[in-house]
Short mmCIF file of C-alpha atoms (C1' of nucleotides) in Angstrom, two decimals:
data_model
loop_
_atom_site.label_atom_id
_atom_site.label_comp_id
_atom_site.label_asym_id
_atom_site.label_seq_id
_atom_site.Cartn_x
_atom_site.Cartn_y
_atom_site.Cartn_z
CA MET A 19 -13.85 -51.56 68.86
CA THR A 20 -13.91 -54.87 67.01
CA LYS A 21 -11.48 -57.64 67.74
CA LYS A 22 -9.93 -57.13 64.32
CA ASP A 23 -9.21 -53.47 65.14
CA LYS A 24 -7.81 -54.45 68.52
CA ILE A 25 -5.46 -56.91 66.84
CA LEU A 26 -4.30 -54.24 64.35
CA LEU A 27 -3.70 -51.76 67.17
CA MET A 28 -1.65 -54.11 69.32
CA ALA A 29 0.17 -55.50 66.28
CA THR A 30 1.28 -51.98 65.37
CA ARG A 31 2.61 -51.53 68.89
CA MET A 32 4.41 -54.88 68.91
CA PHE A 33 5.86 -54.66 65.39
CA ALA A 34 7.14 -51.18 66.25
CA GLY A 35 8.44 -52.13 69.68
CA LYS A 36 10.15 -55.45 68.98
CA GLY A 37 10.15 -55.94 65.25
CA PHE A 38 8.45 -58.43 62.96
CA ALA A 39 10.51 -61.51 63.80
CA ASP A 40 10.30 -61.02 67.57
CA THR A 41 6.55 -60.49 67.48
CA SER A 42 4.93 -63.88 68.08
CA THR A 43 1.32 -64.42 67.18
CA ALA A 44 0.80 -66.20 70.50
CA GLU A 45 1.97 -63.17 72.49
CA LEU A 46 0.02 -60.78 70.28
CA ALA A 47 -3.12 -62.82 70.91
CA GLY A 48 -2.46 -62.79 74.65
CA ILE A 49 -1.99 -59.02 74.83
CA THR A 50 -4.97 -58.37 72.58
CA GLY A 51 -7.20 -60.71 74.56
CA VAL A 52 -8.25 -63.00 71.72
CA ALA A 53 -7.44 -66.57 70.75
CA GLU A 54 -4.37 -66.99 68.56
CA SER A 55 -6.49 -68.53 65.82
CA THR A 56 -8.64 -65.38 65.73
CA ILE A 57 -5.64 -63.56 64.26
CA PHE A 58 -5.54 -66.05 61.41
CA TYR A 59 -9.28 -65.81 60.93
CA HIS A 60 -8.94 -62.10 60.10
CA PHE A 61 -5.51 -62.17 58.41
CA LYS A 62 -4.29 -65.05 56.34
CA ASN A 63 -0.78 -64.93 57.78
CA LYS A 64 1.64 -62.77 59.78
CA GLU A 65 2.96 -60.99 56.71
CA GLU A 66 -0.52 -59.91 55.60
CA LEU A 67 -1.17 -58.64 59.11
CA PHE A 68 1.99 -56.57 58.84
CA LEU A 69 0.96 -55.19 55.45
CA GLU A 70 -2.40 -54.15 56.88
CA VAL A 71 -0.61 -52.43 59.77
CA LEU A 72 1.67 -50.65 57.31
CA ARG A 73 -1.29 -49.54 55.22
CA LYS A 74 -2.95 -47.92 58.24
CA VAL A 75 0.32 -46.28 59.27
CA ARG A 76 0.69 -44.82 55.80
CA GLU A 77 -2.89 -43.57 55.77
CA GLU A 78 -2.57 -41.84 59.12
CA ILE A 79 0.79 -40.19 58.46
CA VAL A 80 -0.17 -38.97 54.99
CA GLN A 81 -3.48 -37.65 56.27
CA HIS A 82 -1.85 -35.71 59.11
CA PHE A 83 0.79 -34.17 56.86
CA GLU A 84 -1.70 -33.16 54.21
CA GLU A 85 -3.95 -31.59 56.82
CA HIS A 86 -0.99 -29.68 58.21
CA GLU A 87 -0.03 -28.45 54.74
CA GLN A 88 -3.52 -26.99 54.26
CA SER A 89 -3.43 -25.14 57.56
CA GLN A 90 -2.80 -21.42 57.31
CA GLY A 91 -0.79 -18.94 59.34
CA PHE A 92 2.60 -19.01 57.65
CA GLU A 93 4.14 -15.69 56.73
CA SER A 94 6.42 -17.13 54.08
CA GLY A 95 7.72 -20.33 52.52
CA LEU A 96 10.70 -20.22 54.86
CA ASP A 97 8.30 -19.97 57.78
CA LYS A 98 6.39 -22.95 56.40
CA VAL A 99 9.51 -25.11 56.12
CA GLU A 100 10.45 -24.33 59.71
CA GLY A 101 6.90 -25.20 60.73
CA LEU A 102 7.22 -28.53 58.90
CA LEU A 103 10.38 -29.43 60.80
CA GLY A 104 8.59 -28.85 64.07
CA TYR A 105 5.51 -30.71 62.91
CA TYR A 106 7.58 -33.74 61.91
CA LEU A 107 9.14 -33.90 65.34
CA TYR A 108 5.74 -33.41 67.00
CA LEU A 109 4.09 -36.12 64.91
CA ALA A 110 6.93 -38.57 65.54
CA GLY A 111 6.15 -38.16 69.23
CA ALA A 112 2.37 -38.26 68.88
CA MET A 113 2.48 -41.29 66.57
CA GLU A 114 5.51 -42.98 68.07
CA ASP A 115 4.61 -46.49 66.95
CA ALA A 116 3.99 -45.46 63.34
CA PHE A 117 7.35 -43.71 62.99
CA LEU A 118 9.23 -46.43 64.85
CA LEU A 119 7.79 -48.98 62.46
CA LEU A 120 9.13 -46.98 59.52
CA HIS A 121 12.54 -46.83 61.21
CA ARG A 122 12.79 -50.62 61.29
CA HIS A 123 14.50 -52.65 58.61
CA TYR A 124 11.81 -55.21 57.99
CA PRO A 125 9.47 -53.10 55.82
CA TYR A 126 12.35 -52.21 53.48
CA MET A 127 13.44 -55.84 53.23
CA LEU A 128 9.87 -56.88 52.50
CA ALA A 129 9.50 -54.09 49.94
CA GLN A 130 12.21 -55.70 47.81
CA ASP A 131 9.85 -58.44 46.67
CA ASN A 132 6.42 -57.24 47.77
CA GLU A 133 4.80 -54.61 45.64
CA VAL A 134 2.12 -53.60 48.15
CA CYS A 135 4.76 -52.95 50.78
CA ARG A 136 6.85 -50.94 48.34
CA GLU A 137 3.87 -48.82 47.33
CA ASN A 138 3.05 -47.98 50.92
CA LEU A 139 6.61 -46.97 51.74
CA GLU A 140 6.96 -44.88 48.59
CA ALA A 141 3.63 -43.19 49.27
CA VAL A 142 4.56 -42.05 52.76
CA TYR A 143 8.06 -40.87 51.81
CA ASN A 144 6.95 -39.16 48.62
CA CYS A 145 4.24 -37.40 50.58
CA MET A 146 6.68 -36.01 53.10
CA ALA A 147 9.37 -35.11 50.57
CA ASP A 148 6.79 -33.45 48.30
CA ILE A 149 5.41 -31.30 51.09
CA PHE A 150 8.89 -30.14 52.06
CA GLN A 151 9.67 -29.47 48.41
CA ARG A 152 6.47 -27.47 47.81
CA ALA A 153 7.16 -25.32 50.87
CA ILE A 154 10.67 -24.61 49.58
CA GLU A 155 9.36 -23.69 46.14
CA GLU A 156 6.77 -21.43 47.73
CA GLY A 157 9.57 -19.72 49.61
CA GLN A 158 11.51 -19.30 46.39
CA ARG A 159 8.48 -17.61 44.83
CA ASP A 160 7.94 -15.22 47.74
CA GLY A 161 11.67 -14.52 48.00
CA SER A 162 12.23 -15.92 51.49
CA ILE A 163 14.27 -18.88 50.22
CA ALA A 164 17.29 -18.77 47.90
CA ASP A 165 17.53 -20.39 44.49
CA ILE A 166 18.66 -23.84 45.62
CA PRO A 167 17.67 -27.31 44.31
CA ALA A 168 14.27 -27.77 45.97
CA ARG A 169 14.01 -31.58 45.93
CA LYS A 170 17.54 -32.25 47.13
CA THR A 171 17.29 -29.64 49.86
CA ALA A 172 13.97 -31.16 50.92
CA LEU A 173 15.67 -34.54 51.30
CA ILE A 174 18.56 -33.05 53.25
CA LEU A 175 16.21 -31.34 55.66
CA PHE A 176 14.37 -34.62 55.97
CA THR A 177 17.56 -36.48 56.93
CA MET A 178 18.21 -33.86 59.61
CA VAL A 179 14.84 -34.03 61.31
CA ASP A 180 14.54 -37.79 60.86
CA GLY A 181 17.95 -38.21 62.47
CA LEU A 182 16.74 -36.07 65.35
CA VAL A 183 13.80 -38.44 65.82
CA ARG A 184 16.26 -41.32 66.02
CA PHE A 185 18.24 -39.46 68.70
CA LYS A 186 14.98 -39.11 70.58
CA THR A 187 14.12 -42.78 70.15
CA TYR A 188 17.42 -43.93 71.60
CA ASN A 189 17.71 -41.07 74.09
CA LEU A 190 21.17 -40.26 72.74
CA TYR A 191 20.76 -36.51 73.11
CA ASP A 192 18.11 -34.13 74.34
CA ALA A 193 16.11 -33.67 71.16
CA GLY A 194 14.53 -30.41 72.32
CA THR A 195 17.88 -28.71 72.76
CA LEU A 196 19.15 -29.96 69.44
CA PHE A 197 15.96 -28.94 67.64
CA LYS A 198 16.61 -25.23 68.07
CA GLU A 199 20.05 -25.62 66.58
CA MET A 200 18.65 -27.71 63.75
CA VAL A 201 16.14 -25.01 62.83
CA ALA A 202 18.95 -22.44 62.85
CA SER A 203 20.99 -24.70 60.56
CA ALA A 204 18.05 -25.22 58.24
CA ARG A 205 17.58 -21.47 57.97
CA LYS A 206 21.21 -21.01 56.96
CA ILE A 207 20.77 -23.63 54.24
CA LEU A 208 17.63 -21.96 52.91
CA VAL A 209 18.15 -18.20 53.05
CA HIS A 210 20.03 -16.06 50.54
CA ALA A 211 23.72 -15.49 51.05
CA HIS A 212 24.34 -11.82 51.69
CA MET B 8 41.96 -67.91 59.37
CA THR B 9 40.68 -69.88 62.35
CA LYS B 10 37.16 -71.27 62.47
CA LYS B 11 36.38 -68.82 65.27
CA ASP B 12 37.35 -65.89 63.05
CA LYS B 13 35.32 -67.32 60.17
CA ILE B 14 32.28 -67.56 62.43
CA LEU B 15 32.73 -63.95 63.54
CA LEU B 16 33.07 -62.77 59.96
CA MET B 17 29.98 -64.54 58.67
CA ALA B 18 28.03 -63.63 61.81
CA THR B 19 28.76 -59.95 61.16
CA ARG B 20 27.46 -60.35 57.63
CA MET B 21 24.32 -62.19 58.73
CA PHE B 22 23.49 -59.97 61.72
CA ALA B 23 23.88 -56.95 59.45
CA GLY B 24 21.97 -58.45 56.55
CA LYS B 25 18.99 -60.02 58.29
CA GLY B 26 19.12 -58.97 61.91
CA PHE B 27 19.68 -60.85 65.15
CA ALA B 28 16.37 -62.68 65.38
CA ASP B 29 16.42 -63.84 61.76
CA THR B 30 19.97 -65.13 62.01
CA SER B 31 19.77 -68.81 62.92
CA THR B 32 22.80 -70.57 64.32
CA ALA B 33 22.11 -73.51 62.01
CA GLU B 34 22.29 -71.32 58.89
CA LEU B 35 25.33 -69.46 60.21
CA ALA B 36 27.09 -72.78 60.74
CA GLY B 37 26.17 -73.89 57.22
CA ILE B 38 27.47 -70.73 55.57
CA THR B 39 30.61 -70.72 57.68
CA GLY B 40 31.30 -74.39 56.99
CA VAL B 41 31.47 -75.60 60.58
CA ALA B 42 29.20 -77.69 62.77
CA GLU B 43 26.52 -75.78 64.62
CA SER B 44 27.95 -76.92 67.95
CA THR B 45 31.31 -75.33 67.03
CA ILE B 46 29.63 -71.94 67.38
CA PHE B 47 28.67 -72.80 70.94
CA TYR B 48 32.13 -74.13 71.67
CA HIS B 49 33.61 -70.68 70.96
CA PHE B 50 30.70 -68.50 72.17
CA LYS B 51 28.50 -69.45 75.07
CA ASN B 52 25.32 -68.29 73.32
CA LYS B 53 24.00 -66.21 70.42
CA GLU B 54 23.96 -62.98 72.42
CA GLU B 55 27.63 -63.32 73.37
CA LEU B 56 28.46 -63.97 69.73
CA PHE B 57 26.65 -60.76 68.85
CA LEU B 58 28.53 -58.81 71.52
CA GLU B 59 31.82 -60.10 70.16
CA VAL B 60 30.78 -59.02 66.66
CA LEU B 61 29.82 -55.59 67.99
CA ARG B 62 33.17 -55.25 69.77
CA LYS B 63 35.07 -55.90 66.55
CA VAL B 64 32.85 -53.49 64.63
CA ARG B 65 33.55 -50.81 67.21
CA GLU B 66 37.29 -51.45 67.12
CA GLU B 67 37.48 -51.22 63.34
CA ILE B 68 35.34 -48.11 62.96
CA VAL B 69 37.09 -46.23 65.77
CA GLN B 70 40.50 -47.20 64.40
CA HIS B 71 39.69 -46.02 60.89
CA PHE B 72 38.29 -42.70 62.08
CA GLU B 73 41.23 -42.01 64.36
CA GLU B 74 43.68 -42.81 61.59
CA HIS B 75 41.82 -40.46 59.27
CA GLU B 76 41.88 -37.70 61.86
CA GLN B 77 45.67 -37.97 62.09
CA SER B 78 46.13 -37.74 58.34
CA GLN B 79 47.33 -34.39 57.07
CA GLY B 80 46.52 -32.27 54.05
CA PHE B 81 43.68 -30.11 55.26
CA GLU B 82 43.94 -26.40 54.65
CA SER B 83 41.51 -25.46 57.39
CA GLY B 84 39.05 -26.79 59.94
CA LEU B 85 36.26 -26.24 57.44
CA ASP B 86 38.19 -28.30 54.93
CA LYS B 87 38.62 -31.01 57.54
CA VAL B 88 34.90 -31.16 58.33
CA GLU B 89 34.08 -31.52 54.65
CA GLY B 90 36.69 -34.26 54.41
CA LEU B 91 35.06 -36.02 57.34
CA LEU B 92 31.66 -36.02 55.64
CA GLY B 93 33.18 -37.67 52.61
CA TYR B 94 35.13 -40.13 54.70
CA TYR B 95 32.01 -41.18 56.60
CA LEU B 96 30.22 -41.94 53.35
CA TYR B 97 33.26 -43.76 52.00
CA LEU B 98 33.69 -45.86 55.13
CA ALA B 99 29.99 -46.75 55.21
CA GLY B 100 30.49 -48.22 51.75
CA ALA B 101 33.81 -49.92 52.50
CA MET B 102 32.55 -51.37 55.80
CA GLU B 103 28.95 -51.88 54.77
CA ASP B 104 28.21 -54.67 57.25
CA ALA B 105 29.59 -52.73 60.20
CA PHE B 106 27.49 -49.65 59.50
CA LEU B 107 24.39 -51.66 58.66
CA LEU B 108 24.72 -53.43 61.99
CA LEU B 109 24.75 -50.07 63.78
CA HIS B 110 21.65 -49.03 61.83
CA ARG B 111 19.66 -51.96 63.19
CA HIS B 112 17.48 -51.76 66.26
CA TYR B 113 18.73 -54.80 68.10
CA PRO B 114 21.99 -53.34 69.51
CA TYR B 115 20.09 -50.39 71.01
CA MET B 116 17.47 -52.67 72.53
CA LEU B 117 20.20 -54.87 73.97
CA ALA B 118 22.07 -51.82 75.28
CA GLN B 119 19.15 -51.02 77.57
CA ASP B 120 20.06 -53.85 79.95
CA ASN B 121 23.53 -54.92 78.80
CA GLU B 122 26.40 -52.73 79.89
CA VAL B 123 28.97 -54.16 77.48
CA CYS B 124 26.69 -53.44 74.55
CA ARG B 125 26.01 -49.92 75.80
CA GLU B 126 29.73 -49.21 76.20
CA ASN B 127 30.50 -50.32 72.66
CA LEU B 128 27.74 -48.19 71.15
CA GLU B 129 28.71 -45.15 73.19
CA ALA B 130 32.36 -45.59 72.25
CA VAL B 131 31.74 -45.62 68.52
CA TYR B 132 29.28 -42.70 68.56
CA ASN B 133 31.37 -40.60 70.93
CA CYS B 134 34.39 -41.22 68.74
CA MET B 135 32.65 -39.97 65.62
CA ALA B 136 30.95 -37.01 67.31
CA ASP B 137 34.21 -36.01 69.01
CA ILE B 138 36.15 -36.03 65.76
CA PHE B 139 33.53 -33.87 64.05
CA GLN B 140 33.53 -31.55 67.06
CA ARG B 141 37.32 -31.21 67.16
CA ALA B 142 37.40 -30.37 63.45
CA ILE B 143 34.76 -27.68 63.99
CA GLU B 144 36.70 -26.21 66.92
CA GLU B 145 39.86 -26.23 64.84
CA GLY B 146 38.00 -24.30 62.16
CA GLN B 147 36.81 -21.81 64.73
CA ARG B 148 40.41 -21.25 65.83
CA ASP B 149 41.70 -20.76 62.27
CA GLY B 150 38.73 -18.57 61.38
CA SER B 151 37.22 -20.78 58.68
CA ILE B 152 34.17 -21.70 60.81
CA ALA B 153 31.81 -19.31 62.58
CA ASP B 154 31.18 -19.17 66.31
CA ILE B 155 28.49 -21.83 66.51
CA PRO B 156 27.88 -24.54 69.16
CA ALA B 157 30.51 -27.12 68.16
CA ARG B 158 28.97 -30.25 69.70
CA LYS B 159 25.44 -29.62 68.52
CA THR B 160 26.57 -28.73 65.03
CA ALA B 161 28.69 -31.89 64.99
CA LEU B 162 25.60 -33.93 65.79
CA ILE B 163 23.53 -32.17 63.12
CA LEU B 164 26.17 -32.84 60.49
CA PHE B 165 26.23 -36.43 61.68
CA THR B 166 22.46 -36.82 61.20
CA MET B 167 22.83 -35.48 57.67
CA VAL B 168 25.56 -37.82 56.52
CA ASP B 169 24.13 -40.78 58.42
CA GLY B 170 20.77 -40.15 56.78
CA LEU B 171 22.53 -40.15 53.42
CA VAL B 172 23.97 -43.57 54.22
CA ARG B 173 20.44 -44.81 54.89
CA PHE B 174 19.30 -43.46 51.54
CA LYS B 175 22.13 -45.42 49.99
CA THR B 176 21.23 -48.58 51.90
CA TYR B 177 17.65 -48.53 50.67
CA ASN B 178 18.47 -47.06 47.26
CA LEU B 179 15.94 -44.30 47.83
CA TYR B 180 17.99 -41.65 46.08
CA ASP B 181 21.30 -41.46 44.30
CA ALA B 182 23.59 -40.80 47.22
CA GLY B 183 26.38 -39.40 45.05
CA THR B 184 24.20 -36.65 43.66
CA LEU B 185 22.82 -35.78 47.06
CA PHE B 186 26.28 -35.74 48.60
CA LYS B 187 27.39 -32.66 46.70
CA GLU B 188 24.32 -30.79 47.87
CA MET B 189 24.88 -32.00 51.42
CA VAL B 190 28.44 -30.65 51.47
CA ALA B 191 27.15 -27.31 50.16
CA SER B 192 24.53 -27.28 52.94
CA ALA B 193 27.12 -28.15 55.56
CA ARG B 194 29.30 -25.27 54.38
CA LYS B 195 26.41 -22.83 54.76
CA ILE B 196 25.86 -24.05 58.31
CA LEU B 197 29.53 -23.65 59.21
CA VAL B 198 30.81 -20.48 57.55
CA HIS B 199 30.41 -16.94 58.82
CA ALA B 200 27.36 -14.95 57.76
CA HIS B 201 28.46 -11.98 55.68
"C1'" DC C 8 -38.56 -74.06 63.53
"C1'" DA C 9 -34.62 -75.20 60.91
"C1'" DA C 10 -30.95 -73.98 58.19
"C1'" DA C 11 -27.23 -71.00 57.20
"C1'" DC C 12 -24.01 -67.81 58.45
"C1'" DG C 13 -20.03 -65.15 60.34
"C1'" DA C 14 -17.20 -64.64 64.42
"C1'" DC C 15 -14.48 -67.02 67.17
"C1'" DT C 16 -11.83 -70.73 69.68
"C1'" DG C 17 -9.04 -75.01 71.73
"C1'" DA C 18 -6.42 -78.47 70.46
"C1'" DG C 19 -2.92 -79.91 67.91
"C1'" DC C 20 0.45 -80.08 63.83
"C1'" DG C 21 5.14 -80.18 61.59
"C1'" DA C 22 8.98 -77.29 61.34
"C1'" DT C 23 12.46 -74.62 63.33
"C1'" DT C 24 14.77 -72.63 67.21
"C1'" DA C 25 18.88 -72.09 70.52
"C1'" DC C 26 21.47 -74.98 72.95
"C1'" DT C 27 23.69 -79.56 75.28
"C1'" DC C 28 26.54 -83.43 75.62
"C1'" DA C 29 29.09 -87.46 75.03
"C1'" DG C 30 32.54 -88.60 72.24
"C1'" DT C 31 36.26 -88.29 68.27
"C1'" DC C 32 40.61 -86.83 66.82
"C1'" DA C 33 45.18 -84.70 66.11
"C1'" DG C 34 49.26 -82.70 68.39
"C1'" DG C 35 52.32 -81.81 72.31
"C1'" DC C 36 54.34 -83.29 76.74
"C1'" DT C 37 56.32 -86.69 79.93
"C1'" DA D 3 54.15 -95.52 74.47
"C1'" DG D 4 50.69 -93.29 77.23
"C1'" DC D 5 48.28 -89.23 78.47
"C1'" DC D 6 46.41 -84.91 78.35
"C1'" DT D 7 44.34 -81.07 76.20
"C1'" DG D 8 41.96 -78.15 73.07
"C1'" DA D 9 39.30 -78.05 68.80
"C1'" DC D 10 35.58 -79.89 66.93
"C1'" DT D 11 31.31 -82.63 65.80
"C1'" DG D 12 26.68 -85.58 65.28
"C1'" DA D 13 22.93 -86.59 67.50
"C1'" DG D 14 20.05 -85.27 70.17
"C1'" DT D 15 16.60 -82.03 73.40
"C1'" DA D 16 12.73 -79.03 75.07
"C1'" DA D 17 10.57 -75.04 73.71
"C1'" DT D 18 8.55 -72.10 70.58
"C1'" DC D 19 7.13 -70.90 66.01
"C1'" DG D 20 3.34 -69.88 62.41
"C1'" DC D 21 -0.52 -71.97 61.07
"C1'" DT D 22 -4.73 -75.45 60.41
"C1'" DC D 23 -9.03 -77.34 61.43
"C1'" DA D 24 -13.03 -79.21 63.38
"C1'" DG D 25 -16.34 -77.47 66.02
"C1'" DT D 26 -19.07 -74.05 69.17
"C1'" DC D 27 -21.58 -70.14 69.66
"C1'" DG D 28 -25.24 -66.30 68.69
"C1'" DT D 29 -27.66 -63.96 65.11
"C1'" DT D 30 -30.01 -63.72 60.76
"C1'" DT D 31 -32.61 -65.71 57.03
"C1'" DG D 32 -35.94 -68.84 54.53
#
DNA sequence: CAAACGACTGAGCGATTACTCAGTCAGGCT
DNA sequence: AGCCTGACTGAGTAATCGCTCAGTCGTTTG
């Protein structure tokens, strides 16, 4: 692993763990095991380093979700949506730093006047919302999901599972216990009234 | 309004708007219109200033929610829950700084080794979760809400409306449009299957 | 062999940070 | 009048910040 990759790896961890402002280049260099000036040899400043971190985070998350969408074994669209909820929670645990980074405020502040940042954030959120939406529409075609607004419902389901990840982050409530109830709630939102 | 109160007011705005680390005491003093040393005359350091801000935020939010809970005019528990969802969204707009502060990471980091901070966060979240829970239980008594786990459902509804507030903060989606769909989803979660 | 190159570093820079302290000043008490 | 007290401030301080730059290496190229 090159020193540049090591810096990116540890920067992801630090930006996620303590935020952009509280991440000092001196400490990052110390943890990574390089000279502080090596950081500025590979990245022209701290903000560009952050953008590179964000780009990798986007790549990885989008790739994982698209791979999961291609995987088979779902009986229906409803089944697929429930699988997505579980996969989101799993991925947020497996890629803790990536999701924690996206839960921070800095990227959204930066996105206000940095196009690259905005593009990366939009890409990752559109990807996730689209996949939820497509699963819902698939369920509407196979009859497992009622005729509800697909995009809006996708976003509502997203807020639910993303909120659960936040509970997990702050240890506010046992996420595993709440997950079962969340899936049950999602099912009620999706299925036909009868 | 005393200088101390002015400092607290502007500190709330700055901590909410740019976070703890990016809030400099020099800039806060400038905006407030006092000397920087005046801040340290009233508060022994930046962290204590933040804790004082957090205490006021907690007081105000808890007070508003408890007042709303006492207000009459709800036909049923289900009606009350739906009213609470709307009130949460309204309050998050009316007290933008307070809610934005609670959406930042710093208070939860600080809470890990600061008891006062932890108590304030627990108080405000318990208050909101309890009020949702009591409304659900009231609905279960009057028959408008099905026999579902009250606490867990309260938390799920909370994640939904809190996620909506985040959408509003970052302008990711028109919150007003999504709100109607969220209330419809909440109703499906709460009512009896038939 | 010499020159050029990319990767990397130690030393140091000006700016900013949170915070201190001696001292000013107005108002109330004796 | 003299004194005390609480509110407030200007002028600092050491430490840390992001960042620069001249220069050292080892490898590749002419």
